[in-house]
Amino acid sequence: MAAKESTRVEYGKTLAQLGAENPQIVVLDADLSGSTQTHHFAKIFKDRFFNVGIAEQDLMGTAAGLALGGKIPFASTFAMFATGRAWEQIRQTIAYGNLNVKIVASHGGVTVGEDGGSHQAVEDLALMRILPNMVVLAPADGPETRAMTRWAAAYHGPVYMRTGRLAVPVIYDDTYVFELGRGSLLREGGDVTLMGIGIMVQTCLDAAALLAQDGIEARVLNLGCLKPLDWELVLDSARRTEAVVTAEEHMVTGGLGSAVSEILAEHCPAPLKRIGLRDTFGMSGKPEALLKHYGLTADDIKQAAYKVIARKANHLALPVMDLKAPKMAGR
Amino acid sequence: MQEIARQVRIDIVEMLFRAGSGHLGGSLSATDILVALFFGEMRTKAGDPCWLDRDRFILSKGHGAPAYYAVLARLGYFPREELLTLRQFGSILQGHPDSGCTPGVEIPTGSLGQGLSIANGMALAARLNGHASRIYALLGDGEVQEGQIWEAAMTAAHYGLDNLVAILDRNRLQIDGHTAEVMSIEPIADKWKAFGWHTLEVDGHDIGQLLAAFQACKGVKGRPSMIIAHTVKGKGVSIFEGQKKYHGVAPNPEEYQQALQELGAVTGPPA
Ligand SMILES: Cc1ncc(C[n+]2csc(CCOP(=O)(O)OP(=O)(O)O)c2C)c(N)n1
């Protein structure tokens, strides 16, 4: 098994490095600096770290004010409380105001584990993706987290990035460069495309390996940049393989599955199956047990791949429309 | 009742050790408050959790669930064996209270800051329904940093909710450190008074003082009551007391043994 890194830890370490490189960077937290890993930055740059206490709405508003004052604020708490409790502060002030605030929220998804449904954010990507101006990211591993964090610090505008609690296998090496609006092709294959985000990218790779044992070649994409989504790559892959499976540690509504469905429905309605939570909240349990319960394993992806491949024969391929990724609003 | 509190603390240590995770410090600080409330004050029926005339309790600091569960089990809301399934896949005892799974729990909590508003609504409903029910809500001292708490504080006073009692578990710690360092909440009693609440302060580990305070609140008309209960996070086990480290971790095997010894546990697991 490959080395493992936790995306929240890599975020915290990169943030501490960035602090030394750029004095404009400030960091805010809401009494979870150990969990979100902003405590690394807090220890070194005491004057540029602000703990607002258990007050997520205040967290977002204060970050907004710092951005208006020319700072580059990174605001962190759990994904549930960042995107849930403070959604309207993010919507009205950070997104509508198009402010240079980076919201980096940890504990996304059901792999939060034992804390249970109240703490497992399975709708954060949807809540952020619906906002104009917002860039929405969910890294798949340590190197991608480091690259996205550095990219976010250099980019001017609102960004949401989800990190996870657990250590996950390393997919990329440190030459990986993140580009806004670009996904990456991790594996070539002509029979089906598996499109993953976050921890499900590795699961897609594992599913591709299982499918290969059966002689099925799966193309695997990492769509960790959920907004703006890489339209060209999604459509090109759908056209090549004519069968698609999306996989996310999130509701199938509002996140990657929805985003891909929207594109395919309009431009290339290939058979599609979405892997993710279906109209349900999370619950307590060990992360592995929960991934299994919610159908988020490599085997679930493999079964879904079989289903979409079987549907290929029946589906009427419609003419592919002109492919132009939409420009992000407000820029 | 002190004896019940001791047993509940043993249950908490046992549950968390078995679960391998959970919130130790804030469960132990709240134990005496919960025991005084459920065994000495509230009118409830374990066999009929939905009894309309019952007094209501909201654990607004939802992470104190282990203490809450241990109390509910002792009252007979569910078999005590369930305590050992805390936080496991499929358990009726979720990491944070979930009314969909656990008999006796009124509403899911765990996202801090929301419980007092819910309690206000229940107090208003009891008044409209002509029920004599009294409503109790337990808040954390870090939790009151949430703005919604102060919105609710205004609402309760505005509507003169004298059937509502909030209790503040004033253990002086939150996750990142002392409340005084993370985000000062003082002068906390003056704040509640200024918001129009009948406010009193007690030793939150003295059951007699707690019971007397609940009684006193019943005599208050036209205003809600706030009992500031001064407590020690991790109360009952010397190594956990006042230590921020034990906010959200389970005891390791040595700590577990020492805790059981200090709490005078004769047998290990709950019978
Ligand atoms: C809205 C929200 N933000 C953050 C958290 C994470 N969290 C859980 S417990 C806690 C600290 C609570 O401190 P306090 O209220 O003082 O409780 P106690 O010390 O009694 O455990 C935090 C920040 C949460 N559960 N809900």
XYZ file of C-alpha atoms and ligand atoms in Angstrom:
628
model
C 0.000 0.000 0.000
C 1.192 3.490 -0.843
C 2.131 6.039 1.795
C -0.780 7.819 3.429
C -1.319 11.476 4.247
C -4.252 13.311 5.703
C -5.531 16.244 3.668
C -6.275 18.335 6.761
C -2.737 17.813 8.078
C -1.172 18.725 4.737
C -3.329 21.840 4.622
C -2.143 22.869 8.074
C 1.515 22.357 7.239
C 1.273 24.194 3.934
C -0.517 27.066 5.627
C 2.364 27.418 8.088
C 4.835 27.556 5.162
C 2.710 30.111 3.345
C 2.640 32.219 6.485
C 6.397 32.638 6.267
C 6.283 33.403 2.560
C 3.461 35.916 2.540
C 2.869 38.327 5.436
C -0.613 39.157 4.088
C -1.904 35.708 4.983
C -4.046 35.602 8.129
C -5.801 32.588 9.599
C -9.057 32.306 11.520
C -10.587 29.392 13.369
C -13.609 28.698 15.556
C -12.288 26.608 18.473
C -11.200 23.697 16.307
C -7.616 24.648 15.477
C -6.290 21.239 16.496
C -8.785 19.412 14.299
C -8.559 21.715 11.288
C -4.756 21.887 11.762
C -4.534 25.662 11.743
C -2.710 25.355 15.078
C 0.599 24.990 13.197
C 0.142 28.480 11.774
C -1.236 29.774 15.091
C 1.864 28.709 16.986
C 4.279 30.536 14.665
C 2.272 33.584 13.615
C 0.443 34.551 16.786
C -0.380 38.052 15.568
C -1.935 36.788 12.359
C -4.116 34.111 13.916
C -7.595 34.828 15.242
C -9.665 32.329 17.190
C -13.201 33.706 17.295
C -14.435 30.993 19.652
C -17.441 28.822 18.836
C -18.970 31.353 16.451
C -18.899 30.302 12.799
C -21.017 33.157 11.497
C -18.693 35.632 13.172
C -15.776 33.660 11.689
C -16.943 34.285 8.134
C -17.825 37.909 8.713
C -14.476 38.637 10.328
C -12.641 36.907 7.484
C -14.608 39.061 5.057
C -13.559 42.232 6.853
C -9.928 41.167 6.829
C -10.164 40.544 3.080
C -11.595 44.032 2.629
C -8.564 45.290 4.530
C -6.246 43.715 1.981
C -5.422 40.541 3.891
C -5.628 37.003 2.551
C -7.759 35.237 5.168
C -7.996 31.459 5.491
C -11.001 30.588 7.668
C -11.271 27.052 9.008
C -13.713 24.962 11.007
C -15.591 21.686 10.370
C -17.252 21.495 6.941
C -20.654 21.081 8.591
C -20.478 24.300 10.573
C -18.632 26.335 7.925
C -21.091 25.659 5.142
C -24.159 25.020 7.275
C -24.198 27.492 10.126
C -22.506 30.265 8.189
C -23.993 29.678 4.741
C -25.736 32.982 4.482
C -22.736 34.958 5.703
C -20.768 33.199 2.980
C -23.490 33.809 0.411
C -24.210 37.460 1.157
C -20.800 38.766 2.038
C -18.071 36.492 0.720
C -19.622 35.219 -2.518
C -21.926 38.122 -3.404
C -19.228 40.562 -2.321
C -16.689 38.485 -4.281
C -14.153 38.690 -1.476
C -10.738 37.125 -1.303
C -11.631 34.671 1.477
C -10.425 31.067 1.549
C -12.729 28.767 3.470
C -10.922 25.526 4.211
C -13.158 23.159 6.104
C -12.151 19.814 7.573
C -14.145 16.707 8.449
C -16.006 16.413 5.179
C -18.008 13.255 4.560
C -18.911 10.147 6.511
C -15.315 9.176 7.276
C -15.667 11.570 10.220
C -16.863 8.301 11.760
C -17.993 7.957 15.378
C -19.122 11.567 15.933
C -22.113 10.685 13.768
C -24.631 12.403 11.539
C -24.521 15.801 13.236
C -20.841 16.163 12.348
C -20.650 14.476 8.940
C -20.948 17.093 6.213
C -22.476 15.337 3.217
C -23.990 18.424 1.638
C -21.174 20.987 1.889
C -20.108 20.705 -1.760
C -23.706 21.298 -2.876
C -24.072 24.300 -0.587
C -20.909 25.877 -1.969
C -21.318 24.837 -5.600
C -24.582 26.707 -5.868
C -22.878 30.026 -5.078
C -21.770 32.372 -7.874
C -18.082 33.434 -7.682
C -17.174 30.541 -5.396
C -14.444 28.104 -6.458
C -15.091 24.667 -4.948
C -12.254 22.214 -4.356
C -11.881 18.815 -2.703
C -8.379 17.357 -2.913
C -7.815 13.636 -3.343
C -4.541 13.330 -1.443
C -1.657 15.134 0.250
C 0.125 16.486 -2.838
C -3.114 17.789 -4.299
C -3.944 19.441 -0.963
C -0.594 21.207 -0.911
C -0.993 22.321 -4.516
C -4.565 23.552 -4.023
C -3.696 25.397 -0.815
C -0.822 27.198 -2.540
C -3.000 27.928 -5.543
C -5.772 29.334 -3.332
C -3.352 31.692 -1.592
C -2.237 33.088 -4.955
C -5.712 33.299 -6.514
C -7.826 36.397 -5.882
C -11.426 35.486 -5.012
C -13.543 33.256 -2.801
C -12.543 29.605 -2.515
C -14.034 26.681 -0.602
C -11.850 23.652 -0.007
C -12.942 20.499 1.804
C -10.410 18.369 3.695
C -10.932 15.051 5.431
C -10.248 13.549 8.821
C -8.431 10.373 7.827
C -5.062 9.702 6.249
C -5.556 8.607 2.633
C -3.237 6.991 0.057
C -0.950 9.301 -1.885
C -1.833 9.377 -5.599
C 0.242 12.223 -7.032
C 3.878 13.142 -6.607
C 5.112 16.601 -5.772
C 5.408 17.667 -9.397
C 1.595 17.893 -9.464
C 0.395 21.344 -10.499
C -3.181 22.437 -9.866
C -4.953 24.453 -12.529
C -8.340 26.130 -12.025
C -11.099 24.394 -13.944
C -8.970 21.416 -14.881
C -9.518 17.831 -13.879
C -6.922 15.168 -14.377
C -6.856 11.913 -16.250
C -5.360 9.278 -13.980
C -5.961 6.165 -16.051
C -6.784 5.515 -19.678
C -9.531 3.104 -20.629
C -12.212 2.861 -23.271
C -15.060 0.955 -21.643
C -16.326 3.278 -18.917
C -15.254 6.492 -17.180
C -15.061 6.627 -13.393
C -15.162 10.229 -12.187
C -14.142 10.795 -8.584
C -13.613 13.633 -6.139
C -11.826 13.695 -2.786
C -11.181 10.334 -1.171
C -13.312 8.618 -3.827
C -10.620 9.200 -6.462
C -8.496 6.453 -4.938
C -11.600 4.270 -4.664
C -12.191 4.808 -8.405
C -8.606 3.716 -9.095
C -9.170 0.632 -6.952
C -12.412 -0.092 -8.832
C -10.571 0.291 -12.157
C -8.060 -2.300 -10.980
C -10.909 -4.672 -10.099
C -12.549 -4.094 -13.479
C -9.237 -4.709 -15.250
C -9.167 -8.173 -13.705
C -12.430 -8.796 -15.578
C -10.953 -7.411 -18.786
C -12.778 -4.080 -18.557
C -10.727 -0.952 -19.083
C -11.890 2.038 -17.082
C -10.843 5.608 -17.636
C -10.407 7.388 -14.292
C -10.724 11.126 -13.727
C -10.041 13.233 -10.687
C -12.542 16.093 -10.649
C -11.306 17.659 -7.419
C -12.002 21.069 -8.899
C -15.783 20.797 -8.696
C -16.398 24.414 -9.635
C -15.565 25.438 -12.257
C -15.781 21.870 -13.520
C -13.670 20.632 -16.421
C -16.448 20.418 -19.019
C -14.149 19.440 -21.866
C -12.663 16.532 -19.964
C -16.059 15.296 -18.728
C -17.634 15.464 -22.190
C -14.659 14.082 -24.012
C -14.543 11.129 -21.619
C -18.296 10.536 -21.847
C -18.100 10.507 -25.620
C -15.148 8.158 -25.688
C -16.473 5.607 -23.213
C -20.241 6.210 -23.510
C -20.691 5.124 -19.905
C -20.006 7.105 -16.751
C -19.916 6.526 -12.996
C -19.435 9.409 -10.578
C -18.253 8.838 -7.008
C -18.283 11.227 -4.073
C -18.351 11.084 -0.283
C -21.385 13.358 -0.375
C -25.045 13.336 -1.325
C -25.587 12.364 -4.945
C -27.610 15.550 -5.143
C -25.841 18.854 -5.543
C -22.258 17.663 -5.753
C -20.212 15.908 -8.417
C -22.958 13.520 -9.503
C -25.312 16.415 -10.091
C -22.694 18.524 -11.840
C -21.807 15.728 -14.247
C -25.492 14.851 -14.779
C -26.229 18.433 -15.711
C -23.508 18.468 -18.337
C -24.313 15.057 -19.761
C -28.055 15.661 -19.844
C -27.549 18.790 -21.919
C -24.762 17.681 -24.175
C -24.170 13.931 -24.206
C -26.694 11.798 -22.313
C -24.503 8.742 -21.805
C -25.615 6.083 -19.295
C -24.674 7.336 -15.850
C -24.685 6.048 -12.292
C -23.953 8.183 -9.286
C -22.206 6.763 -6.232
C -22.859 8.741 -3.057
C -25.363 9.111 -0.235
C -28.994 8.997 -1.277
C -31.404 11.152 0.700
C -29.978 10.155 4.051
C -27.962 11.594 6.913
C -24.780 10.031 8.225
C -24.439 8.073 11.457
C -21.896 6.836 13.975
C -19.560 4.004 13.118
C -16.074 3.207 11.961
C -15.259 4.965 8.687
C -14.843 1.690 6.781
C -18.188 0.386 8.041
C -19.881 3.599 6.964
C -18.281 3.606 3.514
C -19.613 0.101 3.082
C -23.057 0.935 4.444
C -23.483 3.912 2.122
C -22.213 2.025 -0.919
C -18.969 3.951 -1.290
C -16.527 1.085 -1.872
C -14.522 0.037 -4.925
C -16.847 -2.898 -5.299
C -19.890 -0.608 -5.399
C -18.226 1.411 -8.152
C -17.421 -1.765 -10.028
C -21.051 -2.919 -9.869
C -22.210 0.498 -11.052
C -19.728 0.317 -13.936
C -21.219 -2.985 -15.030
C -24.691 -1.462 -14.993
C -23.797 1.527 -17.150
C -21.825 -0.617 -19.570
C -24.847 -2.883 -19.963
C -27.030 0.137 -20.720
C -24.679 1.388 -23.423
C -26.114 -0.880 -26.101
C -29.629 0.455 -25.529
C -28.941 4.114 -25.339
C -29.446 6.417 -28.278
C -26.355 8.514 -28.751
C -27.393 12.088 -29.361
C -25.281 14.485 -31.382
C -22.652 16.134 -29.225
C -23.198 19.845 -28.836
C -20.628 22.564 -29.126
C -18.371 22.339 -26.101
C -17.575 25.583 -24.413
C -17.074 25.665 -20.683
C -19.105 28.523 -19.227
C -17.106 31.423 -17.801
C -17.441 31.852 -14.064
C -19.750 34.680 -13.213
C -18.338 37.858 -11.790
C -14.940 37.603 -13.371
C -28.009 10.858 44.447
C -24.286 11.317 44.944
C -24.019 7.570 44.679
C -25.945 7.619 41.398
C -23.599 10.307 40.113
C -20.618 8.144 41.014
C -22.140 5.210 39.132
C -22.891 7.407 36.145
C -19.262 8.554 36.064
C -18.130 4.940 36.071
C -20.514 4.246 33.189
C -19.119 7.211 31.250
C -15.526 6.041 31.642
C -16.521 2.509 30.701
C -18.546 3.625 27.659
C -15.825 5.844 26.276
C -13.131 3.274 26.848
C -15.175 0.681 24.941
C -16.065 3.136 22.196
C -12.478 4.300 21.788
C -13.622 7.887 21.307
C -16.035 10.425 22.730
C -16.225 13.479 24.949
C -14.934 12.718 28.397
C -14.341 16.087 30.084
C -17.685 17.703 29.351
C -19.590 14.538 30.255
C -17.959 14.311 33.669
C -18.451 18.023 34.377
C -22.169 17.752 33.613
C -22.852 14.532 35.526
C -24.088 15.996 38.816
C -26.285 18.491 36.994
C -27.933 15.739 34.956
C -28.384 13.466 37.951
C -29.920 16.241 40.054
C -32.263 17.146 37.217
C -33.424 13.696 36.207
C -33.438 12.028 39.635
C -34.391 14.964 41.824
C -36.374 17.449 39.818
C -37.913 16.557 36.485
C -41.237 14.786 36.115
C -40.735 12.131 33.442
C -41.871 8.581 32.777
C -39.202 6.279 31.404
C -41.897 3.849 30.277
C -43.741 6.596 28.418
C -41.106 8.918 26.908
C -43.748 10.864 24.975
C -46.004 11.559 27.988
C -47.463 14.965 27.143
C -47.160 16.489 30.589
C -43.506 15.554 31.047
C -40.821 18.048 31.845
C -38.434 18.456 28.927
C -34.669 18.444 28.733
C -32.463 19.618 25.879
C -28.770 18.783 25.938
C -27.723 21.798 23.948
C -24.058 20.850 24.459
C -24.781 17.630 22.608
C -21.279 16.233 22.944
C -22.109 15.529 26.604
C -24.190 12.619 25.286
C -22.423 9.865 27.282
C -23.560 11.395 30.595
C -27.073 11.857 29.212
C -27.253 8.261 27.955
C -25.944 6.852 31.232
C -28.661 8.757 33.110
C -31.427 7.705 30.697
C -30.333 4.070 30.968
C -30.396 4.204 34.757
C -33.915 5.599 34.608
C -34.939 2.670 32.396
C -35.425 4.355 29.018
C -33.420 1.532 27.426
C -31.402 -1.466 28.646
C -28.072 -0.614 30.227
C -26.245 -3.075 27.962
C -26.839 -0.580 25.174
C -24.385 1.772 26.863
C -21.545 -0.432 25.713
C -22.535 0.040 22.064
C -21.975 3.824 22.205
C -20.789 5.232 18.858
C -20.696 1.841 17.167
C -22.228 1.161 13.792
C -25.957 0.500 14.210
C -26.089 1.590 17.871
C -29.119 3.349 19.332
C -26.547 5.606 21.008
C -25.076 7.927 18.408
C -21.981 10.051 18.973
C -24.294 13.005 19.515
C -27.937 12.782 20.673
C -30.329 11.594 17.978
C -34.024 11.524 18.821
C -34.584 9.139 15.934
C -32.550 6.439 17.682
C -32.633 6.982 21.425
C -35.734 6.814 23.654
C -35.895 9.869 25.904
C -33.953 12.182 23.605
C -36.200 15.030 22.441
C -34.251 16.314 19.435
C -30.843 15.874 17.769
C -28.153 18.163 19.138
C -24.395 18.305 18.627
C -24.124 21.410 16.527
C -23.628 23.908 19.317
C -25.739 26.968 19.942
C -29.135 25.699 18.837
C -30.647 24.173 21.973
C -31.837 27.259 23.796
C -34.036 28.351 20.898
C -35.603 24.893 20.831
C -36.214 25.076 24.560
C -37.892 28.461 24.075
C -40.225 26.937 21.513
C -41.076 24.090 23.846
C -41.726 26.545 26.671
C -44.042 28.577 24.449
C -45.858 25.418 23.346
C -46.305 24.255 26.948
C -47.801 27.629 27.781
C -50.154 27.546 24.783
C -51.165 23.966 25.564
C -51.788 24.760 29.194
C -49.276 22.143 30.314
C -47.449 22.515 33.588
C -44.263 21.165 31.966
C -40.999 22.836 32.818
C -38.255 23.016 30.226
C -34.566 22.588 31.042
C -31.605 23.191 28.736
C -27.957 22.514 29.473
C -25.447 24.810 27.754
C -21.659 24.735 27.548
C -19.635 27.783 28.488
C -17.849 27.675 25.139
C -21.190 27.129 23.476
C -22.537 30.489 24.635
C -20.078 32.124 22.245
C -22.579 31.261 19.510
C -24.701 34.250 18.541
C -27.917 32.215 18.440
C -27.695 31.730 22.200
C -28.076 35.469 22.706
C -30.903 35.717 20.208
C -32.636 33.023 22.251
C -31.746 34.815 25.475
C -33.680 37.833 24.239
C -36.624 35.751 23.082
C -37.003 33.944 26.412
C -36.964 37.183 28.369
C -39.212 38.970 25.897
C -41.874 36.303 26.201
C -41.372 35.977 29.945
C -40.757 32.232 29.821
C -40.823 31.410 33.522
C -41.279 27.716 32.723
C -37.754 27.677 31.257
C -34.521 27.025 33.142
C -31.142 27.078 31.416
C -28.111 25.674 33.176
C -24.607 26.714 32.184
C -21.897 24.090 32.670
C -19.237 26.633 33.633
C -16.158 24.401 33.483
C -13.971 27.170 32.043
C -12.607 25.055 29.207
C -13.518 24.558 25.561
C -11.525 22.688 22.870
C -8.686 25.068 22.089
C -8.118 26.037 25.723
C -9.576 28.134 28.524
C -12.642 30.148 27.574
C -10.819 33.163 29.021
C -8.066 32.715 26.414
C -10.059 31.544 23.395
C -12.978 33.964 23.666
C -13.754 35.557 26.969
C -17.383 35.255 28.072
C -17.127 37.218 31.332
C -18.869 38.859 33.067
C -21.214 36.000 32.275
C -23.702 36.361 35.144
C -24.062 40.072 34.429
C -24.734 39.313 30.776
C -27.674 37.039 31.579
C -28.982 39.508 34.131
C -28.729 42.308 31.599
C -30.709 40.162 29.163
C -33.519 40.006 31.716
C -32.910 36.569 33.190
C -33.256 35.541 36.814
C -29.648 34.450 37.329
C -28.112 32.452 40.135
C -24.774 30.731 40.671
C -24.163 27.365 42.313
C -21.489 24.745 42.776
C -22.370 22.427 39.917
C -21.067 19.400 41.788
C -23.194 20.015 44.883
C -26.469 18.188 44.338
C -28.116 19.975 47.259
C -27.310 23.385 45.824
C -28.540 22.324 42.388
C -31.858 21.023 43.753
C -32.347 24.176 45.806
C -31.692 26.274 42.709
C -34.281 24.342 40.657
C -36.773 24.929 43.468
C -35.961 28.628 43.630
C -36.520 28.987 39.885
C -40.055 27.678 40.273
C -40.905 30.674 42.403
C -39.779 33.131 39.736
C -42.611 34.626 37.717
C -42.465 36.375 34.367
C -38.792 35.686 33.534
C -36.643 32.748 32.501
C -33.959 31.459 34.859
C -30.268 30.833 34.323
C -28.334 28.692 36.754
C -24.604 29.169 36.341
C -23.179 25.896 37.612
C -19.497 26.175 38.440
C -17.927 22.870 37.529
C -14.615 21.178 36.843
C -14.088 19.621 33.437
C -13.265 15.929 33.883
C -14.662 15.984 37.457
C -14.153 12.858 39.522
C -10.877 11.588 38.103
C -7.775 13.521 39.139
C -5.874 13.057 35.873
C -8.797 14.346 33.776
C -9.724 17.307 35.970
C -9.155 20.713 34.424
C -7.211 19.249 31.500
C -8.102 20.507 28.028
C -6.540 17.365 26.561
C -9.457 15.242 27.778
C -12.171 17.215 26.006
C -12.725 14.736 23.227
C -10.650 11.631 23.805
C -11.277 8.250 25.333
C -9.087 7.083 28.217
C -6.178 4.781 27.354
C -5.905 1.482 29.281
C -3.834 2.961 32.143
C -6.055 6.018 32.461
C -9.079 3.745 32.351
C -7.772 1.600 35.214
C -6.878 4.628 37.287
C -10.256 6.236 36.612
C -12.174 3.151 37.704
C -10.064 2.935 40.815
C -10.559 6.578 41.761
C -14.291 6.265 41.153
C -14.355 3.185 43.348
C -15.693 0.857 40.687
C -16.064 -2.651 42.043
C -16.990 -4.397 38.856
C -15.891 -3.263 35.424
C -18.718 -3.089 32.925
C -22.219 -1.905 33.821
C -24.318 -4.826 35.030
C -21.594 24.745 15.865
C -20.478 23.933 16.394
N -19.226 24.378 16.265
C -18.196 23.635 16.711
C -18.399 22.422 17.287
C -17.240 21.558 17.727
N -17.165 21.481 19.183
C -17.639 20.419 19.853
S -17.470 20.562 21.521
C -16.738 22.086 21.354
C -16.300 22.827 22.568
C -17.419 23.023 23.501
O -17.020 23.736 24.615
P -18.045 23.911 25.812
O -19.326 24.445 25.303
O -17.360 24.714 26.841
O -18.305 22.431 26.280
P -17.572 21.605 27.444
O -16.298 22.297 27.804
O -18.529 21.579 28.554
O -17.337 20.249 26.877
C -16.639 22.437 20.002
C -16.019 23.661 19.506
C -19.727 21.989 17.402
N -20.030 20.789 17.933
N -20.741 22.755 16.953
